[in-house]
Short mmCIF file of C-alpha atoms and ligand atoms in Angstrom, two decimals:
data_model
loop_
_atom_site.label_atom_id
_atom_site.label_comp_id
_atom_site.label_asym_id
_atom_site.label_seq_id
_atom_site.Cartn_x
_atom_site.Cartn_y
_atom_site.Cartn_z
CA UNK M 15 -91.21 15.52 -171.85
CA UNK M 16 -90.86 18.41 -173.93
CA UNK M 17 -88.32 20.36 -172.29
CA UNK M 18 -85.83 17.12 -172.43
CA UNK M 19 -85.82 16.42 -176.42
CA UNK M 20 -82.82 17.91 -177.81
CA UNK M 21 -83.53 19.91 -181.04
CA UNK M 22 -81.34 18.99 -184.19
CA UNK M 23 -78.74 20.99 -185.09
CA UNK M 24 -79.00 23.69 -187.51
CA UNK M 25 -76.68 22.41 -190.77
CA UNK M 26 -73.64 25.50 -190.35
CA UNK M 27 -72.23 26.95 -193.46
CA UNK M 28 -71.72 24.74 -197.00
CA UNK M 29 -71.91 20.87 -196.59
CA UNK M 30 -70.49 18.05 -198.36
CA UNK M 31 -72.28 16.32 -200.74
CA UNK M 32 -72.83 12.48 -199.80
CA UNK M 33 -70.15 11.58 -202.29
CA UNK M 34 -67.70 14.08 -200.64
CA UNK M 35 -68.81 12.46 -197.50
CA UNK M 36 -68.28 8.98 -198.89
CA UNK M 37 -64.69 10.39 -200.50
CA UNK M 38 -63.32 11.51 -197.43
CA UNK M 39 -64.54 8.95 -195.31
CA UNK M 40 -62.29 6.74 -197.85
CA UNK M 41 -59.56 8.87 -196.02
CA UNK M 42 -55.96 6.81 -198.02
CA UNK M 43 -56.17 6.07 -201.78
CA UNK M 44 -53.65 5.02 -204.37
CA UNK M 45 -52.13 7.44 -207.21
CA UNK M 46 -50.46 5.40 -209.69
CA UNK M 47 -48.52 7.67 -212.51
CA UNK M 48 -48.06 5.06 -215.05
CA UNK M 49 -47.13 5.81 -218.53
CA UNK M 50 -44.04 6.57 -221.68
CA UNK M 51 -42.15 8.23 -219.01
CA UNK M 52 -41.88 4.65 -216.76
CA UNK M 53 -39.86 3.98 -219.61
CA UNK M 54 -38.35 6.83 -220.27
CA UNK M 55 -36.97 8.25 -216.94
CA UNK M 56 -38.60 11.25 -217.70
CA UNK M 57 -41.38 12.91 -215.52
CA UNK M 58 -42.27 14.81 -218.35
CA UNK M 59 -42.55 13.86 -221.62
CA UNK M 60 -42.68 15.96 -224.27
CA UNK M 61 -45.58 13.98 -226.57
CA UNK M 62 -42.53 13.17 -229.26
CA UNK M 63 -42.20 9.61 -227.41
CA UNK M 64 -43.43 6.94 -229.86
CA UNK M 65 -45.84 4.46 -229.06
CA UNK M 66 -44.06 1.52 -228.71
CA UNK M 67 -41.83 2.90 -226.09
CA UNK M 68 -44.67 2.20 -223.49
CA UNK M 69 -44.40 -1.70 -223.24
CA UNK M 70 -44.74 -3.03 -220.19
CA UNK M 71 -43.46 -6.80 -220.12
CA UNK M 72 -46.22 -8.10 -217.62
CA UNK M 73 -48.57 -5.73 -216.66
CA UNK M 74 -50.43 -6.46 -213.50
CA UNK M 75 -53.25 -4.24 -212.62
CA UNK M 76 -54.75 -6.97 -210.44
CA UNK M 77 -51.50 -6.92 -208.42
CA UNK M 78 -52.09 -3.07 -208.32
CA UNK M 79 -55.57 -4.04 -206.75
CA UNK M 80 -54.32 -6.35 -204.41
CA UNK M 81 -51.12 -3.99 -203.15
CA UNK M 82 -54.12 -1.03 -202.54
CA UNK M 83 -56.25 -3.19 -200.68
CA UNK M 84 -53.69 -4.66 -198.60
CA UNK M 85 -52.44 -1.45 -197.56
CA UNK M 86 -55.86 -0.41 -196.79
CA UNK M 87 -56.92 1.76 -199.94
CA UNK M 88 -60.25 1.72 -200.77
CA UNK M 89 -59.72 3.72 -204.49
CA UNK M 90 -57.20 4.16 -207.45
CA UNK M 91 -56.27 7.13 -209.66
CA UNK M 92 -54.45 6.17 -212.63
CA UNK M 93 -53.18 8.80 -214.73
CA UNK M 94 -54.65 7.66 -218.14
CA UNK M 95 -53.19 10.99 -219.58
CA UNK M 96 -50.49 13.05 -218.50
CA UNK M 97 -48.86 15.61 -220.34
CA UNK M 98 -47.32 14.36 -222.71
CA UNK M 99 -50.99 13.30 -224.47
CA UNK M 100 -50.28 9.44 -224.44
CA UNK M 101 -53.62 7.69 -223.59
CA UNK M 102 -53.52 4.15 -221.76
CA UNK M 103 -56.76 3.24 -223.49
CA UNK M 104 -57.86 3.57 -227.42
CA UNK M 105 -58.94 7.09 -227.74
CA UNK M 106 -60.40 7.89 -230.58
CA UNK M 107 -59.96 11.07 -230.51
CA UNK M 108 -56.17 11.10 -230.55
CA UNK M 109 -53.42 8.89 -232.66
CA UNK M 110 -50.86 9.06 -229.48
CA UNK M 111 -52.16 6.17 -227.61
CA UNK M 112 -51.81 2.15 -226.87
CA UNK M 113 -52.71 -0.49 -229.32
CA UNK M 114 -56.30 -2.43 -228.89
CA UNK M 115 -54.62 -5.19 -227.57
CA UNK M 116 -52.87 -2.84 -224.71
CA UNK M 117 -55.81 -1.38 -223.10
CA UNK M 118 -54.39 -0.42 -219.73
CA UNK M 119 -57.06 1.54 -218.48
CA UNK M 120 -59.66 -1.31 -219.30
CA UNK M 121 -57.13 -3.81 -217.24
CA UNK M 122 -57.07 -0.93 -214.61
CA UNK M 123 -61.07 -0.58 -214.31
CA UNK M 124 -62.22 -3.99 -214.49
CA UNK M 125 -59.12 -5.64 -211.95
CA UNK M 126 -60.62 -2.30 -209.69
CA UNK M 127 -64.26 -3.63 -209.94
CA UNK M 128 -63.14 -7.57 -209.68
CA UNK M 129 -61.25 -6.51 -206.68
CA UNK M 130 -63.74 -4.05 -205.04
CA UNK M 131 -61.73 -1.20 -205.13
CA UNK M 132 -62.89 2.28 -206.42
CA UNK M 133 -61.71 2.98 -209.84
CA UNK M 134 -60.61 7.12 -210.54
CA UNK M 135 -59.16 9.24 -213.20
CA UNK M 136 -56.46 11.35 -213.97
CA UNK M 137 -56.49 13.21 -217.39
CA UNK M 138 -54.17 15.68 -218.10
CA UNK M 139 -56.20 18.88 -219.73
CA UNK M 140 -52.26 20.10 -220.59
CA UNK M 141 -51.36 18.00 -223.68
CA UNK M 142 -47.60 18.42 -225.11
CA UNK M 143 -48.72 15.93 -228.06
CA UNK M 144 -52.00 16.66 -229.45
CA UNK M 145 -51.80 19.30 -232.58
CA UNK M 146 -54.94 20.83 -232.07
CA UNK M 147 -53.93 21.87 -228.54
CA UNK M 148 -53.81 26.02 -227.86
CA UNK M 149 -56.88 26.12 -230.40
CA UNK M 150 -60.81 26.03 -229.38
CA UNK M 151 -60.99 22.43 -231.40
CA UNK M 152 -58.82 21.25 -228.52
CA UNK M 153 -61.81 22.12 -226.23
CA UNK M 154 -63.82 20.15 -227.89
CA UNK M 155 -61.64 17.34 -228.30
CA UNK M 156 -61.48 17.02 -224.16
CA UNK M 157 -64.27 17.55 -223.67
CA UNK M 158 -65.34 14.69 -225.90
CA UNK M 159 -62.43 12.49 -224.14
CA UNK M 160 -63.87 12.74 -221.35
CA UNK M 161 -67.00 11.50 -222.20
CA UNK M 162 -65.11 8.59 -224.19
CA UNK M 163 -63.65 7.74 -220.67
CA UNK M 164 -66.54 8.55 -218.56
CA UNK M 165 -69.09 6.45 -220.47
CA UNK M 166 -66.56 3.82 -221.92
CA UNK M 167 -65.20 2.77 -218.79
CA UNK M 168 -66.88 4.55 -216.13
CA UNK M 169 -68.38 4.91 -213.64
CA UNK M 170 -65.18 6.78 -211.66
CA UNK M 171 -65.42 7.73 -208.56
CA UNK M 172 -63.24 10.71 -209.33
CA UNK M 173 -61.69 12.52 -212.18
CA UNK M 174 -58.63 14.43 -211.92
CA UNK M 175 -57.60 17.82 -213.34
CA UNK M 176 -54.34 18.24 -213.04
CA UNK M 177 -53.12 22.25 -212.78
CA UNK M 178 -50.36 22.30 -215.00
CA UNK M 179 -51.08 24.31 -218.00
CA UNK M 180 -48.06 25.13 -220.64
CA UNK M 181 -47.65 25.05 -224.10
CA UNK M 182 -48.55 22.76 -226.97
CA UNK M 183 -46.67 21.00 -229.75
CA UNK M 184 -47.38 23.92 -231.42
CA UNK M 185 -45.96 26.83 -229.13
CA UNK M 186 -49.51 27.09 -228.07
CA UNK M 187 -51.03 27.74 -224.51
CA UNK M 188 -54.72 26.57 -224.28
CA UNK M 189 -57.47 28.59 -222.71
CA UNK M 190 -59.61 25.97 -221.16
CA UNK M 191 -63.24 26.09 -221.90
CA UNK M 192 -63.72 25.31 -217.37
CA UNK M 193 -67.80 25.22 -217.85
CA UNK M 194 -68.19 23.07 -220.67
CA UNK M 195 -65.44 20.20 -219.02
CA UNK M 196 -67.95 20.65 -215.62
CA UNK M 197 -70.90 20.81 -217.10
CA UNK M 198 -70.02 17.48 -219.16
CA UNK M 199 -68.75 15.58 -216.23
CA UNK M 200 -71.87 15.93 -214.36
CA UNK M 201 -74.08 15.41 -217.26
CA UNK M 202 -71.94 11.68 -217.51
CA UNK M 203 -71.53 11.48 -213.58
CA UNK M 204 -72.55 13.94 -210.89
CA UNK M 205 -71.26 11.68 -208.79
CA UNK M 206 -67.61 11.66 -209.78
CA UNK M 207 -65.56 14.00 -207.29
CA UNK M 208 -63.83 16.59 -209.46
CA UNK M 209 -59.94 17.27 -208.24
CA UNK M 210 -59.21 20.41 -209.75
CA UNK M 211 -56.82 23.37 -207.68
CA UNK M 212 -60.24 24.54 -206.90
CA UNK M 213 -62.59 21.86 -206.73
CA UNK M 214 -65.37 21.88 -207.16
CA UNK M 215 -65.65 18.05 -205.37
CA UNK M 216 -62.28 18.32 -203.89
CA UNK M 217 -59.04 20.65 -204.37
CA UNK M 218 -55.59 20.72 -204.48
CA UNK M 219 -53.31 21.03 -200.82
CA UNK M 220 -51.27 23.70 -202.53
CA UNK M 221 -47.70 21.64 -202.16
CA UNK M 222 -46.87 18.33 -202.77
CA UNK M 223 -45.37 17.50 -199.27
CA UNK M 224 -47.71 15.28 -197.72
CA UNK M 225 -49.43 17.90 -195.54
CA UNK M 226 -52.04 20.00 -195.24
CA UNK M 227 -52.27 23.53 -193.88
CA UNK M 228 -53.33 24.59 -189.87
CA UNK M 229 -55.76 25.25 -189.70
CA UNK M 230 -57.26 23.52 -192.32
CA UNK M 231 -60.61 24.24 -193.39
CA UNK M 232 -62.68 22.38 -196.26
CA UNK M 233 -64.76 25.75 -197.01
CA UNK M 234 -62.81 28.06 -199.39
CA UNK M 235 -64.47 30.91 -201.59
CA UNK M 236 -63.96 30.30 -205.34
CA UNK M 237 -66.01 32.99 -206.97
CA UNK M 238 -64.33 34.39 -209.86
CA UNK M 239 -61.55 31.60 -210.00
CA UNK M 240 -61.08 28.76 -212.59
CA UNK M 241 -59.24 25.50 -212.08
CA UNK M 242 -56.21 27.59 -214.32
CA UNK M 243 -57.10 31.60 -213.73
CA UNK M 244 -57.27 34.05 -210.44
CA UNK M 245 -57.21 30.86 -208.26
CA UNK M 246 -56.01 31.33 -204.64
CA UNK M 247 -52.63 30.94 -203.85
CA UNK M 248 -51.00 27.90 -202.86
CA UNK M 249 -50.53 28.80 -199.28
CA UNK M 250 -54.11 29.53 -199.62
CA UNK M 251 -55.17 26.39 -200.74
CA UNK M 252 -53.66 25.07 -197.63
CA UNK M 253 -55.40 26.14 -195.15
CA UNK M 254 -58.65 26.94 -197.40
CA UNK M 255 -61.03 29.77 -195.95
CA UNK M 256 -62.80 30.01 -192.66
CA UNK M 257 -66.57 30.80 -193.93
CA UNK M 258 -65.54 30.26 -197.16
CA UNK M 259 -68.37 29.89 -199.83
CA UNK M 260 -68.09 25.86 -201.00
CA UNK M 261 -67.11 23.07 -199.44
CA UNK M 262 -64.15 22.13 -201.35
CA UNK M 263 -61.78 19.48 -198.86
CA UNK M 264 -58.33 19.71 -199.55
CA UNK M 265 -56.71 16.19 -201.35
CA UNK M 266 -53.11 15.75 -200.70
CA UNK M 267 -51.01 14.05 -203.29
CA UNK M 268 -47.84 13.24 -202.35
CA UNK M 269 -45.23 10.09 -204.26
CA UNK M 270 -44.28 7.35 -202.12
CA UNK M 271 -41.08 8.22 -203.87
CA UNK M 272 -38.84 11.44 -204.77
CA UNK M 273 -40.88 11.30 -208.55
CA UNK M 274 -44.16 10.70 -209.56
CA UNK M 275 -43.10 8.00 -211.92
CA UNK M 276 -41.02 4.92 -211.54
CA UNK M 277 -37.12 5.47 -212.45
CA UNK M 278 -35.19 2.36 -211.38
CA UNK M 279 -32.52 4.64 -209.02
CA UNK M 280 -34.69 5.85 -206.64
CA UNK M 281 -36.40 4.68 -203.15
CA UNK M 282 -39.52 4.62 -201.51
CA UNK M 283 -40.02 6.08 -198.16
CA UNK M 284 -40.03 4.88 -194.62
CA UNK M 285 -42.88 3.73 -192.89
CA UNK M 286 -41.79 6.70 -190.08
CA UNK M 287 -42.10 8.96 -193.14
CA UNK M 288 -45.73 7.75 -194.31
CA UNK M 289 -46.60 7.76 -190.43
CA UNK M 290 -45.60 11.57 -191.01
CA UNK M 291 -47.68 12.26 -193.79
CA UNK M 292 -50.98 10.22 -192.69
CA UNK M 293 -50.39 12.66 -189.21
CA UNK M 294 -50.14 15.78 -191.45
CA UNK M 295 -53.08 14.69 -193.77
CA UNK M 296 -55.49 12.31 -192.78
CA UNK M 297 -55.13 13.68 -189.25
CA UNK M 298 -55.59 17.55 -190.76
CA UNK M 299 -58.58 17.10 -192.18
CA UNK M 300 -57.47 15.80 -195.62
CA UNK M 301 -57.49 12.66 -197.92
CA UNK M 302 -54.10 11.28 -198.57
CA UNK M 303 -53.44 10.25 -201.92
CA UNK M 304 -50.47 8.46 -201.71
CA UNK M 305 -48.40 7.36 -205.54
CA UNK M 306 -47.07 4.45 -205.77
CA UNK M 307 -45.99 3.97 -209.37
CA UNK M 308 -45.95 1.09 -211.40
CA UNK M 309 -42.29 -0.37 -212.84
CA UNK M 310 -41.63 -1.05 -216.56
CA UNK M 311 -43.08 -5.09 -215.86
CA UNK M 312 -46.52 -3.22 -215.11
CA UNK M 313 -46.26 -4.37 -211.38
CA UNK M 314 -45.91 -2.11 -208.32
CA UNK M 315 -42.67 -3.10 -207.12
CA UNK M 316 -41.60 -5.30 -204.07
CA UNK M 317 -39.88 -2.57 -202.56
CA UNK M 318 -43.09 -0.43 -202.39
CA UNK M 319 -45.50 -3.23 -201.72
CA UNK M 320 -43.77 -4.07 -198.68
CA UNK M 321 -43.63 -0.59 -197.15
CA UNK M 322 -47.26 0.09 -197.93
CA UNK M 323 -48.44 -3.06 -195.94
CA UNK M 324 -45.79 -2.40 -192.99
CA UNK M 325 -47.36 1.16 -193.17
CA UNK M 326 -51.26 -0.49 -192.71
CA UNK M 327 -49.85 -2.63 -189.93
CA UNK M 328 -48.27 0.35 -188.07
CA UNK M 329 -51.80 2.51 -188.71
CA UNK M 330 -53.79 -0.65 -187.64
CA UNK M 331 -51.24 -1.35 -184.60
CA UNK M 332 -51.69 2.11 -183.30
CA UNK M 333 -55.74 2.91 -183.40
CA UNK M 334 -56.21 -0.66 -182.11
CA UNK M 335 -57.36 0.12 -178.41
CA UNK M 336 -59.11 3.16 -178.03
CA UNK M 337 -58.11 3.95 -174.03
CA UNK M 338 -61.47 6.22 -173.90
CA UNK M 339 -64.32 3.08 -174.49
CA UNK M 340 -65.89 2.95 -171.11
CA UNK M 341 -65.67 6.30 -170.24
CA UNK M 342 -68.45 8.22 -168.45
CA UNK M 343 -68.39 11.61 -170.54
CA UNK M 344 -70.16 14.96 -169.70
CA UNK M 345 -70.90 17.99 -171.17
CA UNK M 346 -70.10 21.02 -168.83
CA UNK M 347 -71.74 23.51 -171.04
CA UNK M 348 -75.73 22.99 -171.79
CA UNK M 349 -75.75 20.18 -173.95
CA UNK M 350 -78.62 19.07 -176.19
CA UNK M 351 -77.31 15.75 -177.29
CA UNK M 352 -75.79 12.46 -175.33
CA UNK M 353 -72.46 12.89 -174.67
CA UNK M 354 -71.64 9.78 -174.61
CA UNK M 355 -72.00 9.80 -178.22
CA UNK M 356 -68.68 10.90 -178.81
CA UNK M 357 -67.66 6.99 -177.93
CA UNK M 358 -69.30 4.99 -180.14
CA UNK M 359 -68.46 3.96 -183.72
CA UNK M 360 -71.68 4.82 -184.74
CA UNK M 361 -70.53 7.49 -188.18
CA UNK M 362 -74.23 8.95 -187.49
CA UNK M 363 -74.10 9.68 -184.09
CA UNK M 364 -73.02 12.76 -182.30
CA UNK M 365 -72.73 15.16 -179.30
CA UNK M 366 -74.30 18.94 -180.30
CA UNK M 367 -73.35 21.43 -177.88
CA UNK M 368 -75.63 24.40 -177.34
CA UNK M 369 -73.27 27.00 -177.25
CA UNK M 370 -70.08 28.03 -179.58
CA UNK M 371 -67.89 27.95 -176.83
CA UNK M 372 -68.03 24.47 -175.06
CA UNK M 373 -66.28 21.80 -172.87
CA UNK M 374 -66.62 18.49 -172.63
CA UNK M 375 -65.57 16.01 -169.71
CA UNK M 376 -64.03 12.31 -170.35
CA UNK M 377 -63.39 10.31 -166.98
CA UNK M 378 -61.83 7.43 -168.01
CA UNK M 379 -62.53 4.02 -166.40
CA UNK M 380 -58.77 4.20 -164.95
CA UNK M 381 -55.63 5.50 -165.17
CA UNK M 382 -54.15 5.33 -168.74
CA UNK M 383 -51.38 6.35 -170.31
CA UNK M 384 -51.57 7.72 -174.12
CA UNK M 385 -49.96 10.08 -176.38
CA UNK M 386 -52.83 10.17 -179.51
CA UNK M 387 -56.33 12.09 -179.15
CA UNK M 388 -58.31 11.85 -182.31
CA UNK M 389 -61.46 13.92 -182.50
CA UNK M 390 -64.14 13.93 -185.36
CA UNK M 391 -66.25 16.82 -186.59
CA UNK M 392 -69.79 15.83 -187.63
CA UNK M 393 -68.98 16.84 -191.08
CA UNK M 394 -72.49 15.93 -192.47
CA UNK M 395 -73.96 19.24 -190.21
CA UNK M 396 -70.49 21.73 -191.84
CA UNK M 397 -67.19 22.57 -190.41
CA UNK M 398 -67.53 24.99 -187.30
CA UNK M 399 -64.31 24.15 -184.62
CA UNK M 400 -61.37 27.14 -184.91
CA UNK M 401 -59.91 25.31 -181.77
CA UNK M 402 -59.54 23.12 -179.08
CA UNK M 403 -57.62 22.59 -175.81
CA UNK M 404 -57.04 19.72 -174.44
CA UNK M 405 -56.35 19.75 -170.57
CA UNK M 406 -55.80 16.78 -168.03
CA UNK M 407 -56.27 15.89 -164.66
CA UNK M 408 -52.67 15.63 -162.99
CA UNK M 409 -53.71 14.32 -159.51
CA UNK M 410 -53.58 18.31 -158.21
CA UNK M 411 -55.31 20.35 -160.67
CA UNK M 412 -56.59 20.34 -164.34
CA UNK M 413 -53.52 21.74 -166.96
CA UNK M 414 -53.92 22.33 -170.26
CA UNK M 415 -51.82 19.71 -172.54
CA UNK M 416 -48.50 20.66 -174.47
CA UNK M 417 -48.77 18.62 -178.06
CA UNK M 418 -46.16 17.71 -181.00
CA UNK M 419 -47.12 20.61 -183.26
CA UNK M 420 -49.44 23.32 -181.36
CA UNK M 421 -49.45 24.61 -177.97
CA UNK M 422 -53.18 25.01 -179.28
CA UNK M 423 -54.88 22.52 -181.38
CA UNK M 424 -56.85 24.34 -184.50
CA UNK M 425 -59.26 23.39 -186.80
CA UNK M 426 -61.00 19.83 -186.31
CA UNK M 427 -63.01 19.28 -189.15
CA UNK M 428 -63.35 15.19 -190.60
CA UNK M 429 -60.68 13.82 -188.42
CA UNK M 430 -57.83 15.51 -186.22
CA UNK M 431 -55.48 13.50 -185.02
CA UNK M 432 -53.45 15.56 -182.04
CA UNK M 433 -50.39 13.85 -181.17
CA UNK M 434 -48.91 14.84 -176.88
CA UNK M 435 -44.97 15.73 -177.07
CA UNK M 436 -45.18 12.55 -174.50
CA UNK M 437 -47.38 9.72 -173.25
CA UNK M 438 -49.41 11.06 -170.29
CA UNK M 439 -50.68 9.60 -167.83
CA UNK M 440 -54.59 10.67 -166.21
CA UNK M 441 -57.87 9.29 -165.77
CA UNK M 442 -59.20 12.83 -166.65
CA UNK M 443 -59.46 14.58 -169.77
CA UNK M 444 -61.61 18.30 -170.28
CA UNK M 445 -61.92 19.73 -173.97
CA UNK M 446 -62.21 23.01 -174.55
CA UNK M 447 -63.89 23.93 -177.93
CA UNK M 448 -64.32 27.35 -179.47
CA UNK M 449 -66.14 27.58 -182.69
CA UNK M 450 -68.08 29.26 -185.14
CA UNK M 451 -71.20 27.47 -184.22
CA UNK M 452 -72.32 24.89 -181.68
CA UNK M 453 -69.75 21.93 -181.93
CA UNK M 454 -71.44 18.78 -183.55
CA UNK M 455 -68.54 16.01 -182.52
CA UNK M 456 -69.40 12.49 -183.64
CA UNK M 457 -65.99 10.44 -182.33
CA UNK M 458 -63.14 10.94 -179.96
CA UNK M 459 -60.78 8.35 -178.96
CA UNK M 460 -57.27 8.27 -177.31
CA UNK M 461 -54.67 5.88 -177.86
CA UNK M 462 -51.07 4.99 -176.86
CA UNK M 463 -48.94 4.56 -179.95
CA UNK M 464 -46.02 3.07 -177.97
CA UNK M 465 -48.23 0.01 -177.28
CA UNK M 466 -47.35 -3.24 -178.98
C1 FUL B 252 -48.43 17.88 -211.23
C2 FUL B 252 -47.87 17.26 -212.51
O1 FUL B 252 -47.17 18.22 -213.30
C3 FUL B 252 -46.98 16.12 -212.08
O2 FUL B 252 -46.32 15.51 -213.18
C4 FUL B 252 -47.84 15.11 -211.33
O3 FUL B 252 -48.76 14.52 -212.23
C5 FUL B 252 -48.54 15.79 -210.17
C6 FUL B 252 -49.49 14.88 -209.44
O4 FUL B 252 -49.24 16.93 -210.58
O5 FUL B 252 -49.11 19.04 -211.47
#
C-alpha cells in the first residue's frame, strides 16, 4: 500500500565521499615517524644530518605490517619526508635521501600490499634541507615529488600534509602554491584522502592529545582558508562547524609515546591510556591515528607491540556482546523506516525518523546491566544529531541517564561511544534525539565493559 512505503531520506548538508566513508569506517590506523632523527634523538632535524646517519641494522617493514594488523589497523602512514627533507625512497628530485639499495618506502608499500594493509603518506611540504626551498622552484619541485611518490609507489590511500611551515636552509619561508599540490594529487589519485589542517579529505583535530572536540562535527566551512593561511583555529578544528560548508572529518594523531619518533629513554602508554584516547576519538566521531615509531633495528619495538595487541584484546573484549540484540525497538515519534534497524550489523541499513526531534524505544529481552551505549549516524545521508538523551526505565519511572563526560550527550555523527558514570541496570532504554534534520541512525548497541 501506498501510504505504508517509507520515502528515502533527503541526503542533509555535505556528504562524504565513498573514500571518506571507506576512511573512517577504517576507524584505528598506524603513524609510523621513521627517519635521521630515530637516530638522532632529535624530533627535528635540521636537514644538516648526513645520509649515512639513517641506517637501520634490520629493517622490518613486514613486522610493521604484522604489529598493525594484529592490533587491528587496517592502514599505515609513514612519514617518507619530514622536515628535515630526508626522503626514505630515491627521489630524484633531491640529493638528501637513502641509497638505491635502502629504499624504505618501497619495503614499506610492498610489505603493506603483501600483508593487506592500506599503504599512506606523509610528506613534509616544510623542508629544512632542500636549497631551493622559500623560492617558487621549490613549488615545483613538490609538486613533482609528489607525483614521483604517487605514481612510483602508489596507489596511497592517503597523503599527508603536515602544518608546520618555517624556514628553509636558506632563512627562507615558502609560500605554498595549495592549488597546484591539490590539483596534482587528484589528477594522480582522487581517491587518496588528503590530511591537511583543513582537509579537503580529512583535517587536523587541532591538538595532539588523542581527542577530539564536543561536539564534534565533520562539516567545517573552509572558504578563504589554505592548509597554511586564515585557517580556523585550533579549538576550531576541534569541534569543526555545525552547517559547515565541506565535509572535512577530523583525524586525530596522537604518539603511542611522549615523541613522535623513537628515542631509546622513553615509554609507551598504557592500555587504560589508549582505552582513553579510542573513547575520546573513535567514540567522538574521529579516526585515531595512533604512532608507533620504528627503533634504530627498523622494527617496532617489543615494548610497543605488546601494548598495541593488549589494547585490540581490551577493544575486542569489551564490544563482544552487544546486550541490545533481541530487542523489540520502537519509534515513538512517526517513523518512516524499521526500527529495528538500528540492531543489525547491516552498515546499509537504518532507522529515518520523520521529524528533527525524535525518540526511540529499546525493550530489551531482560534485565541487563551495562555501562557503554554506542550509537551510529548514517553518515552516507550527512551529519544532522546536536544531541541525545539517554533515559532508562528504573522499575518506577523513566530518568534520564548521568554519563562519564556529559550530563547531555552531543553530537553523534560516525560512531559515539557514551560511556554511564556506572553500570546500570534496566530492561528499558528511551533516546531522545534533537537534530538538524530527521535522524538517519544505522547501529546502536550497549555493552558492559566490566564483563570478562
Ligand atoms: C607536526 C610535526 O611538526 C611533528 O614533528 C609530527 O610530524 C606531527 C605529526 O605533526 O606538525
Amino acid at each position: 500500500m501506498a501510504c505504508c512505503v517509507a520515502p528515502e531520506p533527503e541526503p542533509f548538508g555535505p556528504l562524504p565521499t565513498d573514500a571518506q566513508l571507506a576512511w573512517q569506517r577504517m576507524e584505528v590506523n598506524m603513524f609510523c615517524h621513521f627517519g635521521p632523527n630515530t637516530f638522532s634523538g632529535a624530533e627535528w632535524g635540521d636537514g644538516s644530518e648526513p645520509d649515512d646517519l639513517f641506517r637501520p641494522r634490520a629493517l622490518d617493514c613486514r613486522q610493521w605490517v604484522d604489529v598493525a594488523r594484529q592490533a587491528g589497523m587496517g592502514g599505515i602512514i609513514l612519514t617518507a619526508k619530514h622536515h628535515d627533507g630526508f626522503c626514505l625512497w630515491p627521489s630524484a628530485f633531491s640529493t638528501h635521501t637513502v641509497a638505491d639499495t635502502l629504499d624504505v618506502l618501497r619495503a614499506f608499500t610492498d610489505a603493506c600490499r603483501e600483508g593487506g594493509v592500506r599503504p599512506g603518506v606523509y610528506i613534509s611540504p616544510w623542508d629544512r634541507n632542500h636549497p631551493a626551498y622559500g623560492t617558487d622552484a621549490y613549488n615545483d619541485i613538490f609538486a613533482n615529488t609528489l607525483r614521483e611518490v604517487h605514481t612510483q609507489y602508489g596507489p596511497l590511500f592517503e597523503q599527508w600534509f603536515d602544518g608546520a611551515c618555517g624556514e628553509g636552509p636558506n632563512g627562507k619561508r615558502q609560500r605554498y602554491d595549495w592549488p597546484r599540490f591539490m590539483q596534482t594529487m587528484s589528477d594522480l589519485n582522487p581517491q587518496c584522502i588528503l590530511f591537511s589542517d583543513i582537509g579537503p579529505g580529512c583535517r587536523w583535530v587541532g591538538n595532539e592529545e588523542g581527542r577530539t572536540g564536543d561536539p564534534c562535527w565533520s562539516t567545517l566551512t573552509t572558504e578563504g582558508a589554505t592548509p597554511s593561511e586564515n585557517k580556523p583555529e585550533p579549538s576550531v578544528l576541534e569541534t569543526g562547524h555545525q552547517g559547515g560548508s565541506h565535509w572535512v572529518p577530523p583525524e586525530v594523531d596522537v604518539s603511542i609515546r611522549p615523541g613522535w619518533f623513537w628515542h631509546p629513554d622513553e615509554h609507551t602508554k598504557t592500555v587504560d591510556e589508549l582505552m582513553e584516547i579510542y573513547y575520546n576519538s573513535v567514540g567522538r566521531n574521529g579516526l585515531l591515528l595512533l604512532n608507533v615509531p620504528p627503533d634504530t633495528a627498523g622494527r617496532i619495538s617489543a615494548e610497543d607491540s605488546t601494548v598495541l595487541v593488549a589494547f585490540r584484546n581490551e577493544r575486542d573484549r569489551i564490544f563482544a556482546h552487544d546486550l541490545a540484540q533481541g530487542a523489540k525497538v520502537s519509534a515513538l515519534s512517526r517513523s518512516g523506516h524499521k526500527a529495528k534497524s538500528v540492531l543489525d550489523t547491516a552498515y546499509h541499513t537504518y532507522w529515518a525518523a520523520m521529524g528533527k526531534n525524535a525518540e526511540l524505544d529499546m525493550k530489551l529481552d531482560s534485565i541487563r546491566e551495562f555501562d557503554i551505549v554506542v550509537i551510529q549516524e548514517y553518515i552516507p545521508l550527512g551529519q544532522r544529531i546536536t544531541n541525545v538523551q539517554l533515559s532508562i526505565d528504573e522499575g518506577d519511572g523513566i530518568y534520564p541517564c548521568t554519563t562519564a563526560d556529559y550530563p547531555l550527550c552531543t553530537t553523534v555523527g560516525y560512531k559515539r561511544i557514551i560511556r554511564l558514570d556506572s553500570p546500570t541496570r534496566t530492561d528499558r532504554l528511551v533516546f531522545t534525539f534533537h537534530a538538524l534534520a530527521p535522524p538517519v541512525i544505522n547501529r546502536i548497541a550497549i555493552y558492559n565493559s566490566k564483563a570478562q
